[in-house]
PDB file of C-alpha atoms in Angstrom:
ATOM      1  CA  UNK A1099      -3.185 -18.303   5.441  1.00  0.00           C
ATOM      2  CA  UNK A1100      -4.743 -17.336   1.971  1.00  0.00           C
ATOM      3  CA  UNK A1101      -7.484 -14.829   1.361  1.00  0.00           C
ATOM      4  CA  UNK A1102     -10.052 -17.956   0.288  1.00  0.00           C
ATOM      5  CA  UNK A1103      -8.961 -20.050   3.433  1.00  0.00           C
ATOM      6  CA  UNK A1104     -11.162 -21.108   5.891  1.00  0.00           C
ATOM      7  CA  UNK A1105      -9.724 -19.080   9.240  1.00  0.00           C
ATOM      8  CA  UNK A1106      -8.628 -20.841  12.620  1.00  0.00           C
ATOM      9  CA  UNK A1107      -9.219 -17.625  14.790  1.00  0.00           C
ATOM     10  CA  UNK A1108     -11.862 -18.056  17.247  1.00  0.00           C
ATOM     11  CA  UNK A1109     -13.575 -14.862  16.935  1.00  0.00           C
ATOM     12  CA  UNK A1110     -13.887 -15.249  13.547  1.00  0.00           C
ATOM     13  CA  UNK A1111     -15.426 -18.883  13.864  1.00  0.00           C
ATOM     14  CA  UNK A1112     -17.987 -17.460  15.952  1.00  0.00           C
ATOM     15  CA  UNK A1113     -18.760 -13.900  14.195  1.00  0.00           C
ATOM     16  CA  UNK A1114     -17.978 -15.610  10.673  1.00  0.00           C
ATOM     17  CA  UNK A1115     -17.228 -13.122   7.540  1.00  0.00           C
ATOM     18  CA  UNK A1116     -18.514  -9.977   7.430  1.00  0.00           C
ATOM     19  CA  UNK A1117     -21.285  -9.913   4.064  1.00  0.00           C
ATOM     20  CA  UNK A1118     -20.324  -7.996   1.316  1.00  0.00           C
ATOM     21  CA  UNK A1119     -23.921  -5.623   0.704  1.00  0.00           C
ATOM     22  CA  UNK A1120     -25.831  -6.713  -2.452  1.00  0.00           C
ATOM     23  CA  UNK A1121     -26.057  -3.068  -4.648  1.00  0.00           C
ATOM     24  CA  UNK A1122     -22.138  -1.500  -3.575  1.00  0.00           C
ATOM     25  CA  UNK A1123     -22.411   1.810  -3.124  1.00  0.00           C
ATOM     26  CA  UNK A1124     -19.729   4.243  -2.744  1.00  0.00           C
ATOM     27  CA  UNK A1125     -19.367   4.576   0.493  1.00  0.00           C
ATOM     28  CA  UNK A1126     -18.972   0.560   0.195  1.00  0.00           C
ATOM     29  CA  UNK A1127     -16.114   1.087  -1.924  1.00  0.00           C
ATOM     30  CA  UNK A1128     -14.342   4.233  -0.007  1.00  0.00           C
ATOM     31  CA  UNK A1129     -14.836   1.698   3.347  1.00  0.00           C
ATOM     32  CA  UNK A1130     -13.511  -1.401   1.951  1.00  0.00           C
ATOM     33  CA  UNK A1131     -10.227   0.587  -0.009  1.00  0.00           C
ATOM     34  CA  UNK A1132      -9.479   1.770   4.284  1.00  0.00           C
ATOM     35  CA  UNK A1133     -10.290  -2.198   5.388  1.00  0.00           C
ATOM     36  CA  UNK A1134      -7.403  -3.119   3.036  1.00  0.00           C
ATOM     37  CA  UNK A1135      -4.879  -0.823   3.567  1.00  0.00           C
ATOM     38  CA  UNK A1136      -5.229  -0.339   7.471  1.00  0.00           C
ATOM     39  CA  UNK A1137      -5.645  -3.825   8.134  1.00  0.00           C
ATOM     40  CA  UNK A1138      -2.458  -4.952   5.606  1.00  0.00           C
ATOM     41  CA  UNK A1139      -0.234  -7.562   6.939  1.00  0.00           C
ATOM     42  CA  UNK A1140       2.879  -6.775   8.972  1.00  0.00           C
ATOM     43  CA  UNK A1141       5.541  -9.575   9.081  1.00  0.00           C
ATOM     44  CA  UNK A1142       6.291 -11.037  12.711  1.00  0.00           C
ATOM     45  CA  UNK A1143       8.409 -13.739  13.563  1.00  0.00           C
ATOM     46  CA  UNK A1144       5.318 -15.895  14.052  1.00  0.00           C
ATOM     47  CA  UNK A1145       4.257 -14.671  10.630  1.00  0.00           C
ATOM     48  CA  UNK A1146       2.030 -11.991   9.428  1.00  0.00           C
ATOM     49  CA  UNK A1147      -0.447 -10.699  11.525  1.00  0.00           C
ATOM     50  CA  UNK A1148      -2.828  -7.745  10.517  1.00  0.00           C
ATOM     51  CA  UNK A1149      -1.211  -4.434  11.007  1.00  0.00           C
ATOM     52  CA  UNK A1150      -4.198  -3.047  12.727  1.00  0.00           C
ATOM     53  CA  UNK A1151      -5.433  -5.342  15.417  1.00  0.00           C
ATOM     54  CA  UNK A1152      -2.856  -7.770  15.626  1.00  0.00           C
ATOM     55  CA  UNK A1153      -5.205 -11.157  14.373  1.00  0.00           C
ATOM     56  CA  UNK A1154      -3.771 -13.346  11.933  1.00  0.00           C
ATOM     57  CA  UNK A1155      -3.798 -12.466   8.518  1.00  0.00           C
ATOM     58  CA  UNK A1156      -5.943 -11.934   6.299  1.00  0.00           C
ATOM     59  CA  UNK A1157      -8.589 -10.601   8.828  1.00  0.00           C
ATOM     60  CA  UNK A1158     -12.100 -10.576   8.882  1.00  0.00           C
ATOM     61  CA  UNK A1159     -12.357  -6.628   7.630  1.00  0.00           C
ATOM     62  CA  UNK A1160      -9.264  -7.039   5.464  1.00  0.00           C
ATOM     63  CA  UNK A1161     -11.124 -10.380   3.701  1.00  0.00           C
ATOM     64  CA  UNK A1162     -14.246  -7.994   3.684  1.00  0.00           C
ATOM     65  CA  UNK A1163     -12.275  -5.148   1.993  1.00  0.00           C
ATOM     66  CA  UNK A1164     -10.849  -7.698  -0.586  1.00  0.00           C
ATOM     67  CA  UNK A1165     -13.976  -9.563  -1.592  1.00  0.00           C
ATOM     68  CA  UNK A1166     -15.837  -5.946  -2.378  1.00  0.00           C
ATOM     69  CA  UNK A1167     -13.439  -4.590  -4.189  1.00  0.00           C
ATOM     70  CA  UNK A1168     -12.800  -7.869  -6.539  1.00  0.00           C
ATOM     71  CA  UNK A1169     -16.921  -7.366  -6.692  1.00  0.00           C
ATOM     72  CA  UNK A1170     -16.481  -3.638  -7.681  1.00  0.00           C
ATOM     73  CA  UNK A1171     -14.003  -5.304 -10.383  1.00  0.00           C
ATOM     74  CA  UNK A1172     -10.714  -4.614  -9.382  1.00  0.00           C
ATOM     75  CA  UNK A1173      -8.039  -7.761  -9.748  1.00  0.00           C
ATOM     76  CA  UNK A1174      -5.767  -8.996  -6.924  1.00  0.00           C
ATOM     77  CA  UNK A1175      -3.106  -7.229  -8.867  1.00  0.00           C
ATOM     78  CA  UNK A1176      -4.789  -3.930  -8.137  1.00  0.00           C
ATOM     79  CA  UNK A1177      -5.522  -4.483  -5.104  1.00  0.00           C
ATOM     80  CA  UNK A1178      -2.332  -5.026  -3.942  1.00  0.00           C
ATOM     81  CA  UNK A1179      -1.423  -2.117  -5.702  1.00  0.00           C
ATOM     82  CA  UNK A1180      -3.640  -0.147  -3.193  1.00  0.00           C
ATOM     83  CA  UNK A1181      -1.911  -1.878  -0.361  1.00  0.00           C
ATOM     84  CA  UNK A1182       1.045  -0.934  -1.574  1.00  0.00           C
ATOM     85  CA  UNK A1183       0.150   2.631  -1.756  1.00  0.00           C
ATOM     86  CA  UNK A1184      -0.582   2.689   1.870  1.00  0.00           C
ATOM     87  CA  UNK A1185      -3.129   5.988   1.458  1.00  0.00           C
ATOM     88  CA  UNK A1186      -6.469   4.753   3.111  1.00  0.00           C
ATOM     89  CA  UNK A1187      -8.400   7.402   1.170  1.00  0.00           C
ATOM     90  CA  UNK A1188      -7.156   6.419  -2.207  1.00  0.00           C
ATOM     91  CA  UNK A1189     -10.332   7.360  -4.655  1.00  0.00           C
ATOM     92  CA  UNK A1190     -11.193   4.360  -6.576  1.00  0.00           C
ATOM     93  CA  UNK A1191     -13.644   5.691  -9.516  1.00  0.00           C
ATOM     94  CA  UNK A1192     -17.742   4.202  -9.254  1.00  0.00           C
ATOM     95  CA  UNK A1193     -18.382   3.090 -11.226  1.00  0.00           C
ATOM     96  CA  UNK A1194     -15.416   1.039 -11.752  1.00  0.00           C
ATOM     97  CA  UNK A1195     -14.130   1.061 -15.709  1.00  0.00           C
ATOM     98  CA  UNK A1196     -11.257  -0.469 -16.078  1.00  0.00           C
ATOM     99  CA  UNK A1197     -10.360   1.664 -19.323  1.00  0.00           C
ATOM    100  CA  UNK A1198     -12.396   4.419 -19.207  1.00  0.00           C
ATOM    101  CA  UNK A1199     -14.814   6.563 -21.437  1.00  0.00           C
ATOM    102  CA  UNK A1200     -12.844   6.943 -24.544  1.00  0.00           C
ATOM    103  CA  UNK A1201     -13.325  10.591 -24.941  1.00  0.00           C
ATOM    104  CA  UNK A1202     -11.398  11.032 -21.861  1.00  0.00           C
ATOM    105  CA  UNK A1203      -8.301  11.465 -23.112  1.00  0.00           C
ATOM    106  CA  UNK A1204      -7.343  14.693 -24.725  1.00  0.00           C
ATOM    107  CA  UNK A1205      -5.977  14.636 -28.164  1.00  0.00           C
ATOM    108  CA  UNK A1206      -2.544  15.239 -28.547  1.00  0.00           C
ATOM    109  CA  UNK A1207      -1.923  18.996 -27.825  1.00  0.00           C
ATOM    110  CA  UNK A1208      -4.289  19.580 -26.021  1.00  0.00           C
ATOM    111  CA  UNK A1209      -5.296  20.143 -22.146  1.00  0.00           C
ATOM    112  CA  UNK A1210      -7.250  17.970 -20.777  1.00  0.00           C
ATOM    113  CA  UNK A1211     -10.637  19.823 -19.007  1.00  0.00           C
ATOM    114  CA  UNK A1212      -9.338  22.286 -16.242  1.00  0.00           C
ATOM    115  CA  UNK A1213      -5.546  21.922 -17.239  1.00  0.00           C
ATOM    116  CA  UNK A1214      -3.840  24.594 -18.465  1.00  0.00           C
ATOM    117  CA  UNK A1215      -1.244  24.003 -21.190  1.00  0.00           C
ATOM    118  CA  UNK A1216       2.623  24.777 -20.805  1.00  0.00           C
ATOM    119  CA  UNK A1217       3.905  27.759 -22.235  1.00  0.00           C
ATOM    120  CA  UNK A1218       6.588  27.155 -24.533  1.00  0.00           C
ATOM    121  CA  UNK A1219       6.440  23.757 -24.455  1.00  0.00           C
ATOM    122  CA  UNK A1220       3.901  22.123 -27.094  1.00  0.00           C
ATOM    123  CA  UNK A1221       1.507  18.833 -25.897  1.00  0.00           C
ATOM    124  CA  UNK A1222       2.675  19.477 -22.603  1.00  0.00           C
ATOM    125  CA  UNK A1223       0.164  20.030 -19.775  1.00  0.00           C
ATOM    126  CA  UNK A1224       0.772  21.903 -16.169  1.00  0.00           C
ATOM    127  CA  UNK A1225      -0.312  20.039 -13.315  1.00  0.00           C
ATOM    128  CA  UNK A1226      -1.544  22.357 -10.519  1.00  0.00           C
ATOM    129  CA  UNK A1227       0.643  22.115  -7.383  1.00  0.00           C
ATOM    130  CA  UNK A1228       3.569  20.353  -8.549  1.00  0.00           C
ATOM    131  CA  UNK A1229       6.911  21.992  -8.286  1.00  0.00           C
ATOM    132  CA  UNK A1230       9.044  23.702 -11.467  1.00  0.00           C
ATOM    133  CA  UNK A1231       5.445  23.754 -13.875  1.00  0.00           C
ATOM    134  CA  UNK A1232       3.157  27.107 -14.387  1.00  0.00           C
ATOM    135  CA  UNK A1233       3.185  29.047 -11.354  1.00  0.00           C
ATOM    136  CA  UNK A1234       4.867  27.590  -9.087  1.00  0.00           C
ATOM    137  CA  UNK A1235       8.313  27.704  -7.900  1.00  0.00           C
ATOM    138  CA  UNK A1236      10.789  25.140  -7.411  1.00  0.00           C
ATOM    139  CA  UNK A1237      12.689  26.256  -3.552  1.00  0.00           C
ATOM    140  CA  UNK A1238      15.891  27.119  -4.093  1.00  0.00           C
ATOM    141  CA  UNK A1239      15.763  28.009  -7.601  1.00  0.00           C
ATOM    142  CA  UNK A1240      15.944  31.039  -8.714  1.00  0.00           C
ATOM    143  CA  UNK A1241      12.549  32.802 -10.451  1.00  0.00           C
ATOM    144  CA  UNK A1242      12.067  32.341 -14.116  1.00  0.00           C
ATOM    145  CA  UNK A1243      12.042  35.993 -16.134  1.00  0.00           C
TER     146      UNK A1243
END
């Protein structure tokens, strides 16, 4: 079954679709990025059924999820990407921009706001936490001079 298909599943003939609220907040958003990722399909031999409560998919809160976040203004293409992610708590930005402000990005050699740059290495930036950049050492390997 499609996203835009009408369901056969009693409970959701009698409950119908859940409404998407008029002004999305975000807390909307945060809820509906969870609906989609929790309630993803999960391939059965009688097809996919929702990963969560076992209904056929789409379900009602997946469908829900979907249908907010194509009104934030995300595409099917990044929603799926969010699926594919699998992290229920995925921030997506509100508002939603799909390009940004565009003094966001720092020129070229220089750190973006609360980025520190690389010594030694010109245009690059260190990334807090991740392993072998600024501070941080990589296990196993042993500590730079």
């Amino acid at each position: 079954m499609r996203v835009g298909e009408q369901s056969t599943d009693p409970i959701d003939q009698i409950l119908g679709e859940v409404p998407v609220p008029a002004p999305l907040t975000p807390e909307d958003v945060r809820l509906a990025v969870r609906a989609v990722v929790v309630h993803a399909a999960e391939e059965w031999p009688a097809g996919p059924k929702c990963r969560n409560d076992g209904s056929s998919f789409p379900c009602r809160l997946h469908r829900w999820g979907r249908r907010v976040l194509e009104t934030h203004g995300l595409n099917d293409r990044q929603i799926d990407a969010l699926i594919r992610h699998g992290n229920p708590f995925v921030h997506v930005p509100f508002p939603f921009v799909l390009t940004g402000p565009s003094g966001a990005r720092p020129a070229p050699g220089q750190a973006a706001r609360g980025q520190t740059a690389r010594p030694g290495v010109p245009g690059q930036v260190a990334r807090p936490g991740v392993p072998g950049q600024a501070g941080r050492p990589v296990p196993g390997q042993p500590a730079r001079a």
